[in-house]
Amino acid sequence: MSTVVDDGRQSFRPSMLLYDTRYRSLTIQVVAAILIALGMSWLLWNVVQNLAAQGKDFSFGFLGQRAGYDINQQLIDYNSNSSHARAALVGILNTLLVAFLGCVLATILGVIAGVLRLSNNWLVARMMTVYVEGFRNVPLLLWIIAIFALMAEGMPQPRDFREGGDASMVLDSVAITNRGIYLPMPVWGPGSGVLLAVFAASLAAIWAFRRYAHKRQEATGEILPVLGVSLALFFLPAIVFYFILGGPVSLSYPELKGFNFGGGLHLRNSLIALWLALSLYTGAFIAEIVRGGILAISKGQSEAAFALGLRPRRTMSLVVLPQALRVIIPPLISQYLNLTKNSSLAIAVGYMDARATLGGITINQTGRELEGMFLLGLFYLVLSLLISGVMNIYNASIKLKER
Amino acid sequence: MSDTHAHTVAYVRDTMLPPEVPPAAERGVIRWMRANLFSSWFNVLLTILGLAVLWSLLAGILPWFWNSVWVADSLSECREIRDALHGTGEEVSSACMAVITERWNQLLFGFYPQDLYWRPVAALIVFLAALGPVLFASVPRRLVWFTAAAPFLMYWLLWGGSIGGPLAVALGFAAAWGAFVLGSRFSGALAATIGAIVVPLLYWLLLTGPVAGLIGAVIPIELQFVPSKDFGGFMLSFIIGVAGIILSLPLGILLALGRQSNLFIINKCSIAFIEVFRGVPLIVWLLTASLLLNYFLPPGSNFDLMLRVIILVTLFAAAYLAEVVRGGLAALPRGQYEAADALGLDYWKAQRLIIMPQALKISIPGIVNTFIGLFKDTTLVVFIGLLDPIGMSNAIRADTSWQGINWELFVFIGLLFFICCFSMSRYSQHLERRLRTDHS
């Protein structure tokens, strides 16, 4: 009779903590945890000591206090009597505004440049290469400052727009001056709420119609004229209701008053410079992503589609694009994330973003640099974790299902 | 039959005709232009648009550069020279490149003492020489020892002081190596590893000062000390960039391994570190380094702002690198790991011999892109008061004699960065080609 003696479990020796692979990983982790905890508590202890030495505490009470400073670009109501928390919110919204505008323009520029770089037009392809390499290899900060200087020093002064001056407004409604760009601004009169609701309803209708058309095509094979109906739904109801309601929305045009423009929408130089520089810079990166995505689809895919009798447009929309997008979208979103984080370079042109309000003036006025920087960092961190979380879900949904 | 055939056909050619020259529209420049510029109405439109854009850009830039004034003492003098040359009637666009010829030393070296410019230049030469064995396969392998010594030599050249300091620090690495060799001979791999970590740490903490003094006394070679606050211009960007690049690669690889590891605590800590550093913009980290670091250090301690920036930039780039390397690790087929296990290699041997060479090869483009990004991001130090090229250009523009000058400085700084970043990206493409092992 053979007996199996389980030696290992009974005779545990301390040296097994190091030499037995079953226990070694545990040992390493415990040692690492102790070291990390020691390091963390050393840092925290220093913070407590330093705060005590300066007679400060760690609290976020300052957020409720009166801010006492003005912000030159606000998307929500704000004045110097508002609280620091509201100032921070204004800054955060400004960050999000420039990030959104930048993402839109960068995508447009990037897609155009990426496609044109693959074009068989020699001249245009070379020019796009110069654009991409030029913007990718020079610091963004330099572009921001350069575009700001171009706006501030290259553009005509408002007084040149007066009678006899050598500058004139584009289409009598847009003025590009060295103090920024003045655009016509929509004025929402009574009844404009109804108009907006109609517009939202037509968007919903477009979505529903496309869904219905898709289902019908799956079931019967009939193809409905989706594009035409969508365009009609997009424009017609809004235009009809605009006239029924008697033109509730009007435009306020910028006018020259004294030495400056009044009325209309004023985009400051800081916003323009930051927006254009971020878009041009990120657009160069997006162009490379788009180019790589298109090149990644093997020629056999489009040839197979042609062999099946698909026309070029359908080949593009049904075969090439869905596969290219799988390659393009993840790095594209990380470029959006980079753009959002790079918008903190607003500091170079004095754009009032979250860094300038929460991480700048508020800190200077209250002396709460620890709390202020903590909140600022938290804002950016939450934003990027949110976006990358969405990206992970998307990646999982489009992942190739193999075996 | 053949006879009748010969009679019915009137004429049979018995020699080949010489090939005709293609028609004029199908050869030479015209053919090339038809194929590459005017192949369809859309391409014609694109070409015309492209030419228009090119014309408007060149019409602005070329005369500006062509008419530039290279020798003057101030912007107003530049304007006078321009007016003397081209008349005062209408304003001729003209660059005032005199600001570069006048202030190039500040743009390149900051406030580094003028008579010591040979030292940064020598450090640059040492750096380039040290790069040789790393970057190019044709350079003899033995020169790697020079590469290992180069950082200490460069530090000594740049900051100066007694040669004792850098030598004493370098001895720490020698001590680590000695401890590893001795440990693995007399005890085991584990003891050797622990020794190689603990011995130099103890040495650096306790013995470096006395040893440095001793070496300084024995070898009395000394260079004039230059404090960090005198560093500036492109030299500053270059030092921060290069230091960040060299230090962040090993850290980034370790973090990537930590993130792939199945040891729970190490895995989670790596993830937290990477996400926190990647999620927050560099500028917030730099402001943290300048505003808050004193909170996290023992009361009364203070250390060099430039060193803080290098540490922060390194950590920031390491987090990005970790993600890039992780991508490379994930792209390796599972079979590679299993084959390494099957050969009986332990974790570090498998990483060193099987996994890392392939994973790093896959991630070369991403790694170099991160390096380029790091190098460009060094311009952000201007916001915490270091005088990088952009900071120097602000200082120059604040001078009354150069007030109002923009583009000349921007072009010069942009060119400096462009040359460095563009050559990095070209080298990475070269490296990709060199390491390619497939047959396509």
PDB file of N, CA, C and O in Angstrom, chain A residues 326-375:
ATOM      1  N   ARG A 326     -12.956  51.069 -37.039  1.00  0.00           N
ATOM      2  CA  ARG A 326     -12.499  50.255 -35.912  1.00  0.00           C
ATOM      3  C   ARG A 326     -11.045  50.593 -35.576  1.00  0.00           C
ATOM      4  O   ARG A 326     -10.652  50.598 -34.417  1.00  0.00           O
ATOM      5  N   VAL A 327     -10.264  50.884 -36.616  1.00  0.00           N
ATOM      6  CA  VAL A 327      -8.860  51.234 -36.389  1.00  0.00           C
ATOM      7  C   VAL A 327      -8.736  52.701 -35.974  1.00  0.00           C
ATOM      8  O   VAL A 327      -7.884  53.057 -35.169  1.00  0.00           O
ATOM      9  N   ILE A 328      -9.613  53.547 -36.532  1.00  0.00           N
ATOM     10  CA  ILE A 328      -9.432  54.986 -36.351  1.00  0.00           C
ATOM     11  C   ILE A 328      -9.940  55.465 -34.997  1.00  0.00           C
ATOM     12  O   ILE A 328      -9.298  56.278 -34.334  1.00  0.00           O
ATOM     13  N   ILE A 329     -11.103  54.964 -34.563  1.00  0.00           N
ATOM     14  CA  ILE A 329     -11.782  55.632 -33.449  1.00  0.00           C
ATOM     15  C   ILE A 329     -11.036  55.592 -32.118  1.00  0.00           C
ATOM     16  O   ILE A 329     -10.923  56.631 -31.458  1.00  0.00           O
ATOM     17  N   PRO A 330     -10.459  54.456 -31.671  1.00  0.00           N
ATOM     18  CA  PRO A 330      -9.768  54.516 -30.371  1.00  0.00           C
ATOM     19  C   PRO A 330      -8.662  55.567 -30.304  1.00  0.00           C
ATOM     20  O   PRO A 330      -8.675  56.391 -29.380  1.00  0.00           O
ATOM     21  N   PRO A 331      -7.706  55.610 -31.269  1.00  0.00           N
ATOM     22  CA  PRO A 331      -6.714  56.690 -31.158  1.00  0.00           C
ATOM     23  C   PRO A 331      -7.316  58.073 -31.358  1.00  0.00           C
ATOM     24  O   PRO A 331      -6.820  59.047 -30.799  1.00  0.00           O
ATOM     25  N   LEU A 332      -8.409  58.148 -32.114  1.00  0.00           N
ATOM     26  CA  LEU A 332      -9.062  59.443 -32.310  1.00  0.00           C
ATOM     27  C   LEU A 332      -9.562  59.983 -30.976  1.00  0.00           C
ATOM     28  O   LEU A 332      -9.369  61.163 -30.643  1.00  0.00           O
ATOM     29  N   ILE A 333     -10.183  59.091 -30.193  1.00  0.00           N
ATOM     30  CA  ILE A 333     -10.713  59.557 -28.914  1.00  0.00           C
ATOM     31  C   ILE A 333      -9.580  59.942 -27.989  1.00  0.00           C
ATOM     32  O   ILE A 333      -9.675  60.915 -27.237  1.00  0.00           O
ATOM     33  N   SER A 334      -8.454  59.226 -28.069  1.00  0.00           N
ATOM     34  CA  SER A 334      -7.362  59.632 -27.181  1.00  0.00           C
ATOM     35  C   SER A 334      -6.778  60.957 -27.649  1.00  0.00           C
ATOM     36  O   SER A 334      -6.255  61.721 -26.825  1.00  0.00           O
ATOM     37  N   GLN A 335      -6.910  61.269 -28.946  1.00  0.00           N
ATOM     38  CA  GLN A 335      -6.521  62.615 -29.382  1.00  0.00           C
ATOM     39  C   GLN A 335      -7.469  63.666 -28.825  1.00  0.00           C
ATOM     40  O   GLN A 335      -7.046  64.761 -28.458  1.00  0.00           O
ATOM     41  N   TYR A 336      -8.775  63.356 -28.777  1.00  0.00           N
ATOM     42  CA  TYR A 336      -9.729  64.291 -28.168  1.00  0.00           C
ATOM     43  C   TYR A 336      -9.338  64.569 -26.723  1.00  0.00           C
ATOM     44  O   TYR A 336      -9.398  65.696 -26.236  1.00  0.00           O
ATOM     45  N   LEU A 337      -8.941  63.491 -26.065  1.00  0.00           N
ATOM     46  CA  LEU A 337      -8.538  63.616 -24.659  1.00  0.00           C
ATOM     47  C   LEU A 337      -7.304  64.504 -24.549  1.00  0.00           C
ATOM     48  O   LEU A 337      -7.224  65.393 -23.679  1.00  0.00           O
ATOM     49  N   ASN A 338      -6.331  64.285 -25.447  1.00  0.00           N
ATOM     50  CA  ASN A 338      -5.132  65.118 -25.436  1.00  0.00           C
ATOM     51  C   ASN A 338      -5.486  66.571 -25.681  1.00  0.00           C
ATOM     52  O   ASN A 338      -4.940  67.466 -25.037  1.00  0.00           O
ATOM     53  N   LEU A 339      -6.410  66.796 -26.620  1.00  0.00           N
ATOM     54  CA  LEU A 339      -6.803  68.168 -26.925  1.00  0.00           C
ATOM     55  C   LEU A 339      -7.405  68.825 -25.682  1.00  0.00           C
ATOM     56  O   LEU A 339      -7.065  69.960 -25.347  1.00  0.00           O
ATOM     57  N   THR A 340      -8.265  68.075 -24.997  1.00  0.00           N
ATOM     58  CA  THR A 340      -8.893  68.641 -23.807  1.00  0.00           C
ATOM     59  C   THR A 340      -7.846  68.989 -22.757  1.00  0.00           C
ATOM     60  O   THR A 340      -7.889  70.062 -22.148  1.00  0.00           O
ATOM     61  N   LYS A 341      -6.868  68.094 -22.588  1.00  0.00           N
ATOM     62  CA  LYS A 341      -5.839  68.381 -21.586  1.00  0.00           C
ATOM     63  C   LYS A 341      -4.943  69.521 -22.060  1.00  0.00           C
ATOM     64  O   LYS A 341      -4.537  70.368 -21.263  1.00  0.00           O
ATOM     65  N   ASN A 342      -4.659  69.550 -23.378  1.00  0.00           N
ATOM     66  CA  ASN A 342      -3.818  70.635 -23.891  1.00  0.00           C
ATOM     67  C   ASN A 342      -4.506  71.979 -23.806  1.00  0.00           C
ATOM     68  O   ASN A 342      -3.841  73.010 -23.891  1.00  0.00           O
ATOM     69  N   SER A 343      -5.845  71.987 -23.668  1.00  0.00           N
ATOM     70  CA  SER A 343      -6.522  73.277 -23.572  1.00  0.00           C
ATOM     71  C   SER A 343      -6.084  74.015 -22.314  1.00  0.00           C
ATOM     72  O   SER A 343      -6.335  75.208 -22.186  1.00  0.00           O
ATOM     73  N   SER A 344      -5.409  73.337 -21.394  1.00  0.00           N
ATOM     74  CA  SER A 344      -4.898  74.038 -20.215  1.00  0.00           C
ATOM     75  C   SER A 344      -3.758  74.977 -20.594  1.00  0.00           C
ATOM     76  O   SER A 344      -3.344  75.797 -19.772  1.00  0.00           O
ATOM     77  N   LEU A 345      -3.277  74.894 -21.843  1.00  0.00           N
ATOM     78  CA  LEU A 345      -2.278  75.871 -22.302  1.00  0.00           C
ATOM     79  C   LEU A 345      -2.907  77.242 -22.486  1.00  0.00           C
ATOM     80  O   LEU A 345      -2.226  78.186 -22.890  1.00  0.00           O
ATOM     81  N   ALA A 346      -4.223  77.342 -22.231  1.00  0.00           N
ATOM     82  CA  ALA A 346      -4.899  78.638 -22.223  1.00  0.00           C
ATOM     83  C   ALA A 346      -4.121  79.654 -21.409  1.00  0.00           C
ATOM     84  O   ALA A 346      -4.227  80.857 -21.646  1.00  0.00           O
ATOM     85  N   ILE A 347      -3.338  79.174 -20.472  1.00  0.00           N
ATOM     86  CA  ILE A 347      -2.537  80.054 -19.612  1.00  0.00           C
ATOM     87  C   ILE A 347      -1.657  80.975 -20.457  1.00  0.00           C
ATOM     88  O   ILE A 347      -1.353  82.093 -20.068  1.00  0.00           O
ATOM     89  N   ALA A 348      -1.300  80.541 -21.681  1.00  0.00           N
ATOM     90  CA  ALA A 348      -0.386  81.342 -22.498  1.00  0.00           C
ATOM     91  C   ALA A 348      -1.055  82.578 -23.071  1.00  0.00           C
ATOM     92  O   ALA A 348      -0.391  83.560 -23.363  1.00  0.00           O
ATOM     93  N   VAL A 349      -2.391  82.519 -23.281  1.00  0.00           N
ATOM     94  CA  VAL A 349      -3.057  83.652 -23.903  1.00  0.00           C
ATOM     95  C   VAL A 349      -4.099  84.277 -22.982  1.00  0.00           C
ATOM     96  O   VAL A 349      -4.840  85.158 -23.393  1.00  0.00           O
ATOM     97  N   GLY A 350      -4.157  83.808 -21.739  1.00  0.00           N
ATOM     98  CA  GLY A 350      -5.080  84.426 -20.793  1.00  0.00           C
ATOM     99  C   GLY A 350      -6.530  84.056 -21.005  1.00  0.00           C
ATOM    100  O   GLY A 350      -7.422  84.789 -20.610  1.00  0.00           O
ATOM    101  N   TYR A 351      -6.785  82.920 -21.631  1.00  0.00           N
ATOM    102  CA  TYR A 351      -8.160  82.434 -21.749  1.00  0.00           C
ATOM    103  C   TYR A 351      -8.595  81.935 -20.381  1.00  0.00           C
ATOM    104  O   TYR A 351      -7.829  81.250 -19.691  1.00  0.00           O
ATOM    105  N   MET A 352      -9.835  82.269 -19.975  1.00  0.00           N
ATOM    106  CA  MET A 352     -10.246  81.961 -18.604  1.00  0.00           C
ATOM    107  C   MET A 352     -10.814  80.552 -18.515  1.00  0.00           C
ATOM    108  O   MET A 352     -12.026  80.363 -18.467  1.00  0.00           O
ATOM    109  N   ASP A 353      -9.956  79.565 -18.500  1.00  0.00           N
ATOM    110  CA  ASP A 353     -10.423  78.189 -18.370  1.00  0.00           C
ATOM    111  C   ASP A 353     -10.347  77.753 -16.905  1.00  0.00           C
ATOM    112  O   ASP A 353     -10.122  78.570 -16.023  1.00  0.00           O
ATOM    113  N   ALA A 354     -10.554  76.460 -16.671  1.00  0.00           N
ATOM    114  CA  ALA A 354     -10.587  75.978 -15.290  1.00  0.00           C
ATOM    115  C   ALA A 354      -9.259  76.243 -14.588  1.00  0.00           C
ATOM    116  O   ALA A 354      -9.218  76.573 -13.400  1.00  0.00           O
ATOM    117  N   ARG A 355      -8.165  76.139 -15.323  1.00  0.00           N
ATOM    118  CA  ARG A 355      -6.857  76.380 -14.715  1.00  0.00           C
ATOM    119  C   ARG A 355      -6.731  77.833 -14.277  1.00  0.00           C
ATOM    120  O   ARG A 355      -6.154  78.144 -13.246  1.00  0.00           O
ATOM    121  N   ALA A 356      -7.296  78.733 -15.090  1.00  0.00           N
ATOM    122  CA  ALA A 356      -7.138  80.152 -14.784  1.00  0.00           C
ATOM    123  C   ALA A 356      -8.022  80.586 -13.629  1.00  0.00           C
ATOM    124  O   ALA A 356      -7.621  81.427 -12.821  1.00  0.00           O
ATOM    125  N   THR A 357      -9.239  80.015 -13.517  1.00  0.00           N
ATOM    126  CA  THR A 357     -10.109  80.447 -12.419  1.00  0.00           C
ATOM    127  C   THR A 357      -9.815  79.635 -11.163  1.00  0.00           C
ATOM    128  O   THR A 357      -9.280  80.162 -10.186  1.00  0.00           O
ATOM    129  N   LEU A 358     -10.115  78.344 -11.229  1.00  0.00           N
ATOM    130  CA  LEU A 358      -9.954  77.501 -10.033  1.00  0.00           C
ATOM    131  C   LEU A 358      -8.486  77.348  -9.657  1.00  0.00           C
ATOM    132  O   LEU A 358      -8.119  77.477  -8.493  1.00  0.00           O
ATOM    133  N   GLY A 359      -7.643  77.108 -10.651  1.00  0.00           N
ATOM    134  CA  GLY A 359      -6.235  76.847 -10.350  1.00  0.00           C
ATOM    135  C   GLY A 359      -5.384  78.095 -10.421  1.00  0.00           C
ATOM    136  O   GLY A 359      -4.169  78.014 -10.331  1.00  0.00           O
ATOM    137  N   GLY A 360      -5.978  79.256 -10.633  1.00  0.00           N
ATOM    138  CA  GLY A 360      -5.185  80.474 -10.759  1.00  0.00           C
ATOM    139  C   GLY A 360      -5.624  81.544  -9.786  1.00  0.00           C
ATOM    140  O   GLY A 360      -5.119  81.629  -8.670  1.00  0.00           O
ATOM    141  N   ILE A 361      -6.619  82.333 -10.199  1.00  0.00           N
ATOM    142  CA  ILE A 361      -6.998  83.489  -9.389  1.00  0.00           C
ATOM    143  C   ILE A 361      -7.554  83.065  -8.034  1.00  0.00           C
ATOM    144  O   ILE A 361      -7.242  83.663  -7.008  1.00  0.00           O
ATOM    145  N   THR A 362      -8.370  81.999  -8.038  1.00  0.00           N
ATOM    146  CA  THR A 362      -8.936  81.556  -6.758  1.00  0.00           C
ATOM    147  C   THR A 362      -7.832  81.173  -5.782  1.00  0.00           C
ATOM    148  O   THR A 362      -7.866  81.550  -4.603  1.00  0.00           O
ATOM    149  N   ILE A 363      -6.827  80.453  -6.275  1.00  0.00           N
ATOM    150  CA  ILE A 363      -5.720  80.059  -5.394  1.00  0.00           C
ATOM    151  C   ILE A 363      -4.988  81.300  -4.881  1.00  0.00           C
ATOM    152  O   ILE A 363      -4.685  81.415  -3.696  1.00  0.00           O
ATOM    153  N   ASN A 364      -4.744  82.244  -5.793  1.00  0.00           N
ATOM    154  CA  ASN A 364      -4.016  83.443  -5.369  1.00  0.00           C
ATOM    155  C   ASN A 364      -4.792  84.230  -4.320  1.00  0.00           C
ATOM    156  O   ASN A 364      -4.203  84.808  -3.411  1.00  0.00           O
ATOM    157  N   GLN A 365      -6.125  84.269  -4.479  1.00  0.00           N
ATOM    158  CA  GLN A 365      -6.901  85.096  -3.555  1.00  0.00           C
ATOM    159  C   GLN A 365      -7.111  84.426  -2.217  1.00  0.00           C
ATOM    160  O   GLN A 365      -7.208  85.103  -1.202  1.00  0.00           O
ATOM    161  N   THR A 366      -7.254  83.106  -2.196  1.00  0.00           N
ATOM    162  CA  THR A 366      -7.566  82.446  -0.932  1.00  0.00           C
ATOM    163  C   THR A 366      -6.348  81.791  -0.302  1.00  0.00           C
ATOM    164  O   THR A 366      -6.395  81.419   0.866  1.00  0.00           O
ATOM    165  N   GLY A 367      -5.273  81.615  -1.057  1.00  0.00           N
ATOM    166  CA  GLY A 367      -4.106  80.931  -0.518  1.00  0.00           C
ATOM    167  C   GLY A 367      -4.326  79.455  -0.299  1.00  0.00           C
ATOM    168  O   GLY A 367      -3.615  78.809   0.459  1.00  0.00           O
ATOM    169  N   ARG A 368      -5.322  78.901  -0.986  1.00  0.00           N
ATOM    170  CA  ARG A 368      -5.630  77.473  -0.809  1.00  0.00           C
ATOM    171  C   ARG A 368      -5.042  76.671  -1.952  1.00  0.00           C
ATOM    172  O   ARG A 368      -5.780  76.037  -2.720  1.00  0.00           O
ATOM    173  N   GLU A 369      -3.715  76.698  -2.110  1.00  0.00           N
ATOM    174  CA  GLU A 369      -3.171  76.043  -3.300  1.00  0.00           C
ATOM    175  C   GLU A 369      -3.349  74.520  -3.257  1.00  0.00           C
ATOM    176  O   GLU A 369      -3.582  73.893  -4.280  1.00  0.00           O
ATOM    177  N   LEU A 370      -3.278  73.951  -2.046  1.00  0.00           N
ATOM    178  CA  LEU A 370      -3.401  72.493  -1.954  1.00  0.00           C
ATOM    179  C   LEU A 370      -4.789  72.034  -2.415  1.00  0.00           C
ATOM    180  O   LEU A 370      -4.921  71.164  -3.272  1.00  0.00           O
ATOM    181  N   GLU A 371      -5.825  72.692  -1.860  1.00  0.00           N
ATOM    182  CA  GLU A 371      -7.190  72.297  -2.213  1.00  0.00           C
ATOM    183  C   GLU A 371      -7.499  72.631  -3.668  1.00  0.00           C
ATOM    184  O   GLU A 371      -8.106  71.841  -4.393  1.00  0.00           O
ATOM    185  N   GLY A 372      -7.077  73.830  -4.094  1.00  0.00           N
ATOM    186  CA  GLY A 372      -7.375  74.262  -5.460  1.00  0.00           C
ATOM    187  C   GLY A 372      -6.762  73.333  -6.484  1.00  0.00           C
ATOM    188  O   GLY A 372      -7.440  72.890  -7.418  1.00  0.00           O
ATOM    189  N   MET A 373      -5.473  73.027  -6.321  1.00  0.00           N
ATOM    190  CA  MET A 373      -4.825  72.154  -7.293  1.00  0.00           C
ATOM    191  C   MET A 373      -5.422  70.752  -7.234  1.00  0.00           C
ATOM    192  O   MET A 373      -5.524  70.071  -8.257  1.00  0.00           O
ATOM    193  N   PHE A 374      -5.808  70.336  -6.021  1.00  0.00           N
ATOM    194  CA  PHE A 374      -6.429  69.013  -5.883  1.00  0.00           C
ATOM    195  C   PHE A 374      -7.720  68.955  -6.700  1.00  0.00           C
ATOM    196  O   PHE A 374      -7.945  68.021  -7.468  1.00  0.00           O
ATOM    197  N   LEU A 375      -8.573  69.999  -6.543  1.00  0.00           N
ATOM    198  CA  LEU A 375      -9.840  70.006  -7.283  1.00  0.00           C
ATOM    199  C   LEU A 375      -9.599  70.083  -8.788  1.00  0.00           C
ATOM    200  O   LEU A 375     -10.274  69.411  -9.573  1.00  0.00           O
TER     201      LEU A 375
END
